[in-house]
Amino acid sequence: MNEVSERYSQIIESEQAMVAWASQFSSLISAPCQIHLMGNLGAGKTTLVRGILAGLAYSGLVQSPTYTLIEPYETKLGTVYHMDLYRLGSGEELEYLGIRDIDGEKAICLIEWPEKGQGYLPPFDLEIHLEVQRHKRLLGMSSVSSKGSQMIQRLNQAGLQSND
Amino acid sequence: MRVLGIESSCDETGVALFDTDNGLVAHRLYSQIEIHAEYGGVVPELASRDHIRKTLPLIQQVLDDASMSVDQLDGIAYTQGPGLIGALLVGSAIGRSMAWALNIPAVAVHHMEGHLLAPMLEENPPEFPFVALLVSGGHTLLVDVKGVGRYTILGESVDDAVGEAFDKTAKLLGLSYPGGPALAKLAESGKQGRFKFPRPMTNRPGLNFSFSGLKTFALNTIQDHSKESRAPYNLDLQTQADIAYAFQEAAVDTLLIKSCRAMAETKYQRLIVAGGVGANESLRQNLNLKAKKLDFEVYYPRAEFCTDNGAMIAYAGSLRLAAGHTEPPIIKGMPRWRLEDLDAI
């Protein structure tokens, strides 16, 4: 049975606003959780991840994972995996990156360019779209699991302002 | 001592032979650029498969170039990290197994140590201590180098590596892979002063870098001047060149400011620059001017040893083997490996 998809959207005014929004949003995340991040080069995907990690009390560097493809971070919710699949030729390559070694029961995964890993990624909860609108960003979110739907419902209740 | 070096951490397969008595004897490089160009970047699994195809023939060619046979080798060095795990495992498996079969010692080399020792392969090598500016698609580091294995990271990028920012900005400008050199070429016809990009993190103390914001600034500038509001953007040629110019100017200036700050803090007399971005002409010209003004020496490896190569691995490996460092017969790759975790020799 398909879950009823919940939606949320928000205009983000600046990089600082993106970090602040993501940091607040992180309080709704619990393990396990799979979030897909979509958006073009420079849309702010890694900035959003940086905000989430800051919200989860990770204080170290959050470097771009474009070179290493996958970066693990130890946070108060356990290991958060930040992945960038931009360079994958096919989803099959995920097998070579040790994606099976990630414990799906516990892990939080934030995945950039998930479309490049299609067919090889585990089921996910939320999809976040970042659209470049001149100097601002339109953040759109939709759920694809009941967990994801609950997160969006709580997001709306928590008063993280939505334009819907 | 004759040491074979194997480099396979990313998209270049490099093999070289270094002799501690006679210096660099032979070196060969196979670049995978054409394979990855159609994907717009390095494809990890393709890279691994290509390393498998190329490494053994390259080893044979290098031995032929040196008129030597494998049983004249005294040791084998290979890149164990950091880099792409699949690619690293190819070089590690071949290097470690060959040493096992030949019953000679093997040593695992840190890719960035290879880079920062690369200027030692030139005539007039720098003496220790020095500051190393390591700039590539995967790294942006300022390192205090007191000796081999005695490294302290003074600063690093908090987000994108500088080469990554070059490549991604090039992509936004519609240039083909590899974007960095293409952007630098385009910048030659750009006009100074039309656009002014920020110099991230230069107006506060510290030696860390940030290049992600420069990419975003480029994106905003491109959008402001594009005939299309969405990608693919449409710029007139002069605007495209002017943006490339302003981006490169800001990136180079940022590297310059931080490097000079590191020189002032350490009070060292020597700076070495290595890594793919170290071949950038604008960076070299501006650094040379600054060095003259501030009275310090700058050292670069020749351009072909700025990018990934086997020579730097053979050389770094020879120093470690001579100091008695060896790797047990276990094949492994270390995609994440801190330069500061190395042992001093």
mmCIF file of N, CA, C and O in Angstrom, chain A residues 15 40-43 46-47 50 61-72 84 86-90 92-93 96-98 116 131-137, chain B residues 9-10 39-40 42-46 49 82-85 111 137-139 156-160 164 168 171-172 215-216 219-220 223-225 229-231 335-336:
data_model
loop_
_atom_site.group_PDB
_atom_site.id
_atom_site.type_symbol
_atom_site.label_atom_id
_atom_site.label_comp_id
_atom_site.label_asym_id
_atom_site.label_seq_id
_atom_site.Cartn_x
_atom_site.Cartn_y
_atom_site.Cartn_z
ATOM 1 N N GLU A 15 22.663 31.221 2.657
ATOM 2 C CA GLU A 15 23.397 30.046 3.131
ATOM 3 C C GLU A 15 23.219 29.883 4.646
ATOM 4 O O GLU A 15 22.997 28.769 5.133
ATOM 5 N N ASN A 40 20.728 20.831 -8.350
ATOM 6 C CA ASN A 40 21.893 21.021 -9.206
ATOM 7 C C ASN A 40 23.131 21.444 -8.435
ATOM 8 O O ASN A 40 23.053 21.767 -7.252
ATOM 9 N N LEU A 41 24.236 21.470 -9.151
ATOM 10 C CA LEU A 41 25.511 21.952 -8.614
ATOM 11 C C LEU A 41 25.316 23.336 -8.001
ATOM 12 O O LEU A 41 24.763 24.218 -8.643
ATOM 13 N N GLY A 42 25.737 23.509 -6.752
ATOM 14 C CA GLY A 42 25.640 24.823 -6.121
ATOM 15 C C GLY A 42 24.273 25.119 -5.514
ATOM 16 O O GLY A 42 24.027 26.233 -5.060
ATOM 17 N N ALA A 43 23.380 24.120 -5.501
ATOM 18 C CA ALA A 43 22.038 24.364 -4.954
ATOM 19 C C ALA A 43 22.045 24.404 -3.426
ATOM 20 O O ALA A 43 21.131 24.942 -2.814
ATOM 21 N N THR A 46 25.218 20.137 0.145
ATOM 22 C CA THR A 46 26.210 19.902 1.198
ATOM 23 C C THR A 46 26.028 20.888 2.356
ATOM 24 O O THR A 46 26.234 20.533 3.515
ATOM 25 N N THR A 47 25.593 22.107 2.040
ATOM 26 C CA THR A 47 25.315 23.087 3.097
ATOM 27 C C THR A 47 24.186 22.581 3.996
ATOM 28 O O THR A 47 24.242 22.712 5.227
ATOM 29 N N ARG A 50 25.546 20.001 6.224
ATOM 30 C CA ARG A 50 26.356 20.631 7.271
ATOM 31 C C ARG A 50 25.448 21.127 8.408
ATOM 32 O O ARG A 50 25.769 20.966 9.583
ATOM 33 N N LEU A 61 34.852 19.124 10.838
ATOM 34 C CA LEU A 61 34.703 19.603 9.463
ATOM 35 C C LEU A 61 33.705 18.740 8.700
ATOM 36 O O LEU A 61 33.624 17.538 8.913
ATOM 37 N N VAL A 62 32.949 19.364 7.810
ATOM 38 C CA VAL A 62 32.095 18.614 6.890
ATOM 39 C C VAL A 62 32.576 18.958 5.488
ATOM 40 O O VAL A 62 32.167 19.939 4.897
ATOM 41 N N GLN A 63 33.511 18.153 4.981
ATOM 42 C CA GLN A 63 34.065 18.420 3.665
ATOM 43 C C GLN A 63 33.177 17.795 2.598
ATOM 44 O O GLN A 63 32.425 16.879 2.880
ATOM 45 N N SER A 64 33.301 18.321 1.402
ATOM 46 C CA SER A 64 32.534 17.779 0.289
ATOM 47 C C SER A 64 32.886 16.301 0.094
ATOM 48 O O SER A 64 34.057 15.949 0.079
ATOM 49 N N PRO A 65 31.905 15.421 -0.054
ATOM 50 C CA PRO A 65 32.228 14.006 -0.280
ATOM 51 C C PRO A 65 32.394 13.666 -1.749
ATOM 52 O O PRO A 65 32.441 12.500 -2.110
ATOM 53 N N THR A 66 32.508 14.683 -2.609
ATOM 54 C CA THR A 66 32.622 14.413 -4.050
ATOM 55 C C THR A 66 33.848 13.553 -4.359
ATOM 56 O O THR A 66 33.814 12.684 -5.211
ATOM 57 N N TYR A 67 34.926 13.766 -3.619
ATOM 58 C CA TYR A 67 36.159 13.031 -3.875
ATOM 59 C C TYR A 67 36.112 11.624 -3.275
ATOM 60 O O TYR A 67 36.472 10.656 -3.918
ATOM 61 N N THR A 68 35.643 11.531 -2.021
ATOM 62 C CA THR A 68 35.660 10.238 -1.332
ATOM 63 C C THR A 68 34.360 9.459 -1.522
ATOM 64 O O THR A 68 34.290 8.300 -1.163
ATOM 65 N N LEU A 69 33.327 10.106 -2.025
ATOM 66 C CA LEU A 69 31.996 9.540 -2.295
ATOM 67 C C LEU A 69 31.159 9.269 -1.056
ATOM 68 O O LEU A 69 29.939 9.373 -1.074
ATOM 69 N N ILE A 70 31.796 8.886 0.040
ATOM 70 C CA ILE A 70 31.036 8.594 1.250
ATOM 71 C C ILE A 70 31.847 9.028 2.469
ATOM 72 O O ILE A 70 33.031 8.742 2.550
ATOM 73 N N GLU A 71 31.210 9.779 3.349
ATOM 74 C CA GLU A 71 31.889 10.256 4.559
ATOM 75 C C GLU A 71 31.036 9.900 5.777
ATOM 76 O O GLU A 71 29.882 10.303 5.857
ATOM 77 N N PRO A 72 31.574 9.151 6.715
ATOM 78 C CA PRO A 72 30.819 8.845 7.935
ATOM 79 C C PRO A 72 31.070 9.889 9.023
ATOM 80 O O PRO A 72 32.175 10.420 9.132
ATOM 81 N N ASP A 84 27.796 11.180 -1.783
ATOM 82 C CA ASP A 84 27.655 11.977 -2.992
ATOM 83 C C ASP A 84 27.854 11.022 -4.162
ATOM 84 O O ASP A 84 28.968 10.584 -4.426
ATOM 85 N N TYR A 86 27.387 11.595 -7.279
ATOM 86 C CA TYR A 86 27.542 12.347 -8.528
ATOM 87 C C TYR A 86 28.422 11.631 -9.540
ATOM 88 O O TYR A 86 28.165 11.639 -10.735
ATOM 89 N N ARG A 87 29.482 11.018 -9.060
ATOM 90 C CA ARG A 87 30.468 10.446 -9.975
ATOM 91 C C ARG A 87 30.190 9.000 -10.374
ATOM 92 O O ARG A 87 30.977 8.414 -11.115
ATOM 93 N N LEU A 88 29.110 8.423 -9.848
ATOM 94 C CA LEU A 88 28.859 7.027 -10.196
ATOM 95 C C LEU A 88 28.443 6.887 -11.661
ATOM 96 O O LEU A 88 27.656 7.673 -12.161
ATOM 97 N N GLY A 89 28.976 5.864 -12.331
ATOM 98 C CA GLY A 89 28.559 5.564 -13.690
ATOM 99 C C GLY A 89 27.279 4.757 -13.675
ATOM 100 O O GLY A 89 26.399 4.924 -14.504
ATOM 101 N N SER A 90 27.155 3.864 -12.699
ATOM 102 C CA SER A 90 25.915 3.104 -12.538
ATOM 103 C C SER A 90 25.744 2.739 -11.070
ATOM 104 O O SER A 90 26.705 2.725 -10.298
ATOM 105 N N GLU A 92 25.304 0.041 -9.748
ATOM 106 C CA GLU A 92 26.029 -1.174 -9.400
ATOM 107 C C GLU A 92 27.318 -0.866 -8.632
ATOM 108 O O GLU A 92 27.776 -1.641 -7.815
ATOM 109 N N GLU A 93 27.887 0.319 -8.928
ATOM 110 C CA GLU A 93 29.144 0.682 -8.284
ATOM 111 C C GLU A 93 29.023 0.834 -6.782
ATOM 112 O O GLU A 93 30.013 0.793 -6.065
ATOM 113 N N TYR A 96 30.682 -1.622 -4.718
ATOM 114 C CA TYR A 96 32.126 -1.531 -4.517
ATOM 115 C C TYR A 96 32.489 -0.497 -3.465
ATOM 116 O O TYR A 96 33.616 -0.383 -3.069
ATOM 117 N N LEU A 97 31.525 0.307 -3.084
ATOM 118 C CA LEU A 97 31.803 1.349 -2.088
ATOM 119 C C LEU A 97 31.487 0.845 -0.687
ATOM 120 O O LEU A 97 31.555 1.581 0.276
ATOM 121 N N GLY A 98 31.094 -0.411 -0.583
ATOM 122 C CA GLY A 98 30.820 -0.981 0.729
ATOM 123 C C GLY A 98 29.484 -0.548 1.303
ATOM 124 O O GLY A 98 29.321 -0.478 2.509
ATOM 125 N N LYS A 116 21.693 8.713 -9.331
ATOM 126 C CA LYS A 116 22.814 7.965 -9.919
ATOM 127 C C LYS A 116 22.953 6.565 -9.315
ATOM 128 O O LYS A 116 23.719 5.750 -9.819
ATOM 129 N N GLU A 131 15.892 23.919 -5.245
ATOM 130 C CA GLU A 131 15.860 24.570 -6.550
ATOM 131 C C GLU A 131 16.481 25.953 -6.444
ATOM 132 O O GLU A 131 16.144 26.723 -5.546
ATOM 133 N N VAL A 132 17.404 26.224 -7.372
ATOM 134 C CA VAL A 132 18.075 27.531 -7.368
ATOM 135 C C VAL A 132 17.110 28.568 -7.929
ATOM 136 O O VAL A 132 16.603 28.421 -9.039
ATOM 137 N N GLN A 133 16.811 29.590 -7.139
ATOM 138 C CA GLN A 133 15.977 30.688 -7.625
ATOM 139 C C GLN A 133 16.756 31.980 -7.424
ATOM 140 O O GLN A 133 16.685 32.595 -6.369
ATOM 141 N N ARG A 134 17.542 32.300 -8.450
ATOM 142 C CA ARG A 134 18.468 33.439 -8.314
ATOM 143 C C ARG A 134 19.293 33.242 -7.049
ATOM 144 O O ARG A 134 19.882 32.205 -6.870
ATOM 145 N N HIS A 135 19.270 34.182 -6.132
ATOM 146 C CA HIS A 135 20.139 34.057 -4.964
ATOM 147 C C HIS A 135 19.486 33.288 -3.821
ATOM 148 O O HIS A 135 20.090 33.062 -2.794
ATOM 149 N N LYS A 136 18.217 32.912 -4.019
ATOM 150 C CA LYS A 136 17.528 32.146 -2.977
ATOM 151 C C LYS A 136 17.393 30.689 -3.402
ATOM 152 O O LYS A 136 17.714 30.330 -4.518
ATOM 153 N N ARG A 137 16.923 29.868 -2.486
ATOM 154 C CA ARG A 137 16.678 28.476 -2.809
ATOM 155 C C ARG A 137 15.256 28.105 -2.404
ATOM 156 O O ARG A 137 14.791 28.489 -1.325
ATOM 157 N N SER B 9 45.573 5.893 -6.960
ATOM 158 C CA SER B 9 44.556 6.305 -5.989
ATOM 159 C C SER B 9 43.325 6.930 -6.625
ATOM 160 O O SER B 9 42.269 6.985 -6.036
ATOM 161 N N CYS B 10 43.468 7.406 -7.875
ATOM 162 C CA CYS B 10 42.317 8.071 -8.497
ATOM 163 C C CYS B 10 42.229 7.671 -9.966
ATOM 164 O O CYS B 10 42.009 6.505 -10.268
ATOM 165 N N TYR B 39 31.591 11.129 -18.891
ATOM 166 C CA TYR B 39 30.753 11.140 -17.686
ATOM 167 C C TYR B 39 30.890 12.461 -16.923
ATOM 168 O O TYR B 39 30.203 12.680 -15.940
ATOM 169 N N GLY B 40 31.846 13.291 -17.318
ATOM 170 C CA GLY B 40 32.043 14.571 -16.651
ATOM 171 C C GLY B 40 32.753 14.448 -15.320
ATOM 172 O O GLY B 40 32.686 15.327 -14.486
ATOM 173 N N VAL B 42 35.434 11.522 -12.657
ATOM 174 C CA VAL B 42 35.981 10.187 -12.457
ATOM 175 C C VAL B 42 34.872 9.228 -12.051
ATOM 176 O O VAL B 42 34.114 9.501 -11.132
ATOM 177 N N VAL B 43 34.764 8.128 -12.749
ATOM 178 C CA VAL B 43 33.795 7.097 -12.389
ATOM 179 C C VAL B 43 34.556 6.009 -11.637
ATOM 180 O O VAL B 43 35.416 5.352 -12.217
ATOM 181 N N PRO B 44 34.286 5.840 -10.337
ATOM 182 C CA PRO B 44 35.146 5.004 -9.501
ATOM 183 C C PRO B 44 35.376 3.594 -10.034
ATOM 184 O O PRO B 44 36.512 3.133 -10.092
ATOM 185 N N GLU B 45 34.308 2.905 -10.432
ATOM 186 C CA GLU B 45 34.494 1.518 -10.822
ATOM 187 C C GLU B 45 35.231 1.396 -12.148
ATOM 188 O O GLU B 45 36.071 0.523 -12.330
ATOM 189 N N LEU B 46 34.936 2.333 -13.066
ATOM 190 C CA LEU B 46 35.692 2.350 -14.329
ATOM 191 C C LEU B 46 37.167 2.550 -14.033
ATOM 192 O O LEU B 46 38.030 1.924 -14.643
ATOM 193 N N ARG B 49 38.767 -0.688 -12.811
ATOM 194 C CA ARG B 49 38.950 -1.664 -13.896
ATOM 195 C C ARG B 49 40.099 -1.254 -14.798
ATOM 196 O O ARG B 49 40.855 -2.090 -15.277
ATOM 197 N N PRO B 82 45.258 8.394 0.885
ATOM 198 C CA PRO B 82 43.801 8.311 0.735
ATOM 199 C C PRO B 82 43.420 8.322 -0.746
ATOM 200 O O PRO B 82 44.254 8.633 -1.593
ATOM 201 N N GLY B 83 42.168 7.972 -1.030
ATOM 202 C CA GLY B 83 41.711 7.921 -2.420
ATOM 203 C C GLY B 83 40.475 7.053 -2.537
ATOM 204 O O GLY B 83 39.798 6.784 -1.541
ATOM 205 N N LEU B 84 40.213 6.602 -3.736
ATOM 206 C CA LEU B 84 39.051 5.744 -3.980
ATOM 207 C C LEU B 84 39.409 4.317 -3.592
ATOM 208 O O LEU B 84 40.429 3.793 -4.051
ATOM 209 N N ILE B 85 38.587 3.688 -2.787
ATOM 210 C CA ILE B 85 38.950 2.380 -2.246
ATOM 211 C C ILE B 85 39.237 1.346 -3.335
ATOM 212 O O ILE B 85 40.245 0.627 -3.259
ATOM 213 N N HIS B 111 49.509 9.008 -0.176
ATOM 214 C CA HIS B 111 49.483 9.757 -1.425
ATOM 215 C C HIS B 111 49.952 11.207 -1.256
ATOM 216 O O HIS B 111 50.703 11.729 -2.083
ATOM 217 N N GLY B 137 42.222 18.196 -6.749
ATOM 218 C CA GLY B 137 40.775 18.011 -6.817
ATOM 219 C C GLY B 137 40.200 17.435 -5.535
ATOM 220 O O GLY B 137 39.006 17.575 -5.261
ATOM 221 N N GLY B 138 41.046 16.781 -4.755
ATOM 222 C CA GLY B 138 40.551 16.154 -3.533
ATOM 223 C C GLY B 138 41.058 16.796 -2.256
ATOM 224 O O GLY B 138 40.551 16.499 -1.172
ATOM 225 N N HIS B 139 42.069 17.675 -2.366
ATOM 226 C CA HIS B 139 42.697 18.211 -1.158
ATOM 227 C C HIS B 139 43.067 19.680 -1.296
ATOM 228 O O HIS B 139 43.416 20.138 -2.376
ATOM 229 N N GLU B 156 43.258 23.595 6.249
ATOM 230 C CA GLU B 156 42.692 22.749 5.198
ATOM 231 C C GLU B 156 41.341 23.297 4.801
ATOM 232 O O GLU B 156 40.804 24.180 5.469
ATOM 233 N N SER B 157 40.782 22.782 3.735
ATOM 234 C CA SER B 157 39.482 23.278 3.302
ATOM 235 C C SER B 157 38.404 22.745 4.236
ATOM 236 O O SER B 157 38.408 21.577 4.603
ATOM 237 N N VAL B 158 37.485 23.619 4.608
ATOM 238 C CA VAL B 158 36.378 23.178 5.465
ATOM 239 C C VAL B 158 35.223 22.649 4.606
ATOM 240 O O VAL B 158 34.252 22.138 5.140
ATOM 241 N N ASP B 159 35.316 22.775 3.297
ATOM 242 C CA ASP B 159 34.251 22.225 2.435
ATOM 243 C C ASP B 159 34.840 21.636 1.146
ATOM 244 O O ASP B 159 35.395 20.566 1.178
ATOM 245 N N ASP B 160 34.748 22.355 0.027
ATOM 246 C CA ASP B 160 35.248 21.813 -1.237
ATOM 247 C C ASP B 160 36.756 22.026 -1.358
ATOM 248 O O ASP B 160 37.284 23.031 -0.898
ATOM 249 N N GLU B 164 38.337 20.969 -6.869
ATOM 250 C CA GLU B 164 36.922 20.614 -7.021
ATOM 251 C C GLU B 164 36.112 21.869 -7.374
ATOM 252 O O GLU B 164 35.227 21.828 -8.232
ATOM 253 N N LYS B 168 33.945 22.242 -10.661
ATOM 254 C CA LYS B 168 32.495 22.454 -10.602
ATOM 255 C C LYS B 168 32.104 23.797 -11.229
ATOM 256 O O LYS B 168 31.072 23.886 -11.894
ATOM 257 N N LYS B 171 32.130 23.370 -14.825
ATOM 258 C CA LYS B 171 30.931 22.656 -15.273
ATOM 259 C C LYS B 171 29.740 23.630 -15.383
ATOM 260 O O LYS B 171 28.975 23.575 -16.340
ATOM 261 N N LEU B 172 29.619 24.520 -14.387
ATOM 262 C CA LEU B 172 28.547 25.527 -14.422
ATOM 263 C C LEU B 172 28.708 26.434 -15.639
ATOM 264 O O LEU B 172 27.730 26.904 -16.213
ATOM 265 N N LYS B 215 32.072 28.791 -5.508
ATOM 266 C CA LYS B 215 31.281 28.080 -6.517
ATOM 267 C C LYS B 215 29.862 28.657 -6.577
ATOM 268 O O LYS B 215 29.318 28.903 -7.652
ATOM 269 N N THR B 216 29.281 28.905 -5.385
ATOM 270 C CA THR B 216 27.934 29.467 -5.327
ATOM 271 C C THR B 216 27.922 30.890 -5.890
ATOM 272 O O THR B 216 26.992 31.275 -6.603
ATOM 273 N N LEU B 219 27.887 30.617 -9.504
ATOM 274 C CA LEU B 219 26.544 30.227 -9.961
ATOM 275 C C LEU B 219 25.622 31.448 -10.022
ATOM 276 O O LEU B 219 24.920 31.670 -11.005
ATOM 277 N N ASN B 220 25.648 32.258 -8.955
ATOM 278 C CA ASN B 220 24.798 33.455 -8.916
ATOM 279 C C ASN B 220 25.161 34.428 -10.035
ATOM 280 O O ASN B 220 24.282 34.989 -10.693
ATOM 281 N N GLN B 223 23.955 33.096 -13.339
ATOM 282 C CA GLN B 223 22.499 33.254 -13.474
ATOM 283 C C GLN B 223 22.122 34.699 -13.786
ATOM 284 O O GLN B 223 21.224 34.956 -14.579
ATOM 285 N N ASP B 224 22.824 35.626 -13.143
ATOM 286 C CA ASP B 224 22.519 37.047 -13.351
ATOM 287 C C ASP B 224 22.769 37.475 -14.794
ATOM 288 O O ASP B 224 22.197 38.456 -15.262
ATOM 289 N N HIS B 225 23.648 36.748 -15.503
ATOM 290 C CA HIS B 225 24.011 37.161 -16.859
ATOM 291 C C HIS B 225 23.581 36.165 -17.922
ATOM 292 O O HIS B 225 23.888 36.349 -19.099
ATOM 293 N N SER B 229 17.287 31.080 -17.446
ATOM 294 C CA SER B 229 17.300 31.197 -15.989
ATOM 295 C C SER B 229 17.659 29.867 -15.323
ATOM 296 O O SER B 229 17.922 29.803 -14.132
ATOM 297 N N ARG B 230 17.629 28.786 -16.078
ATOM 298 C CA ARG B 230 17.978 27.484 -15.513
ATOM 299 C C ARG B 230 19.126 26.859 -16.312
ATOM 300 O O ARG B 230 19.345 27.220 -17.464
ATOM 301 N N ALA B 231 19.786 25.876 -15.690
ATOM 302 C CA ALA B 231 20.863 25.162 -16.380
ATOM 303 C C ALA B 231 20.271 24.353 -17.547
ATOM 304 O O ALA B 231 19.151 23.846 -17.413
ATOM 305 N N PRO B 335 40.983 4.627 2.325
ATOM 306 C CA PRO B 335 40.412 5.791 1.632
ATOM 307 C C PRO B 335 40.527 7.069 2.444
ATOM 308 O O PRO B 335 40.642 8.156 1.889
ATOM 309 N N ARG B 336 40.490 6.954 3.777
ATOM 310 C CA ARG B 336 40.705 8.116 4.651
ATOM 311 C C ARG B 336 41.941 7.839 5.494
ATOM 312 O O ARG B 336 42.019 6.800 6.151
#
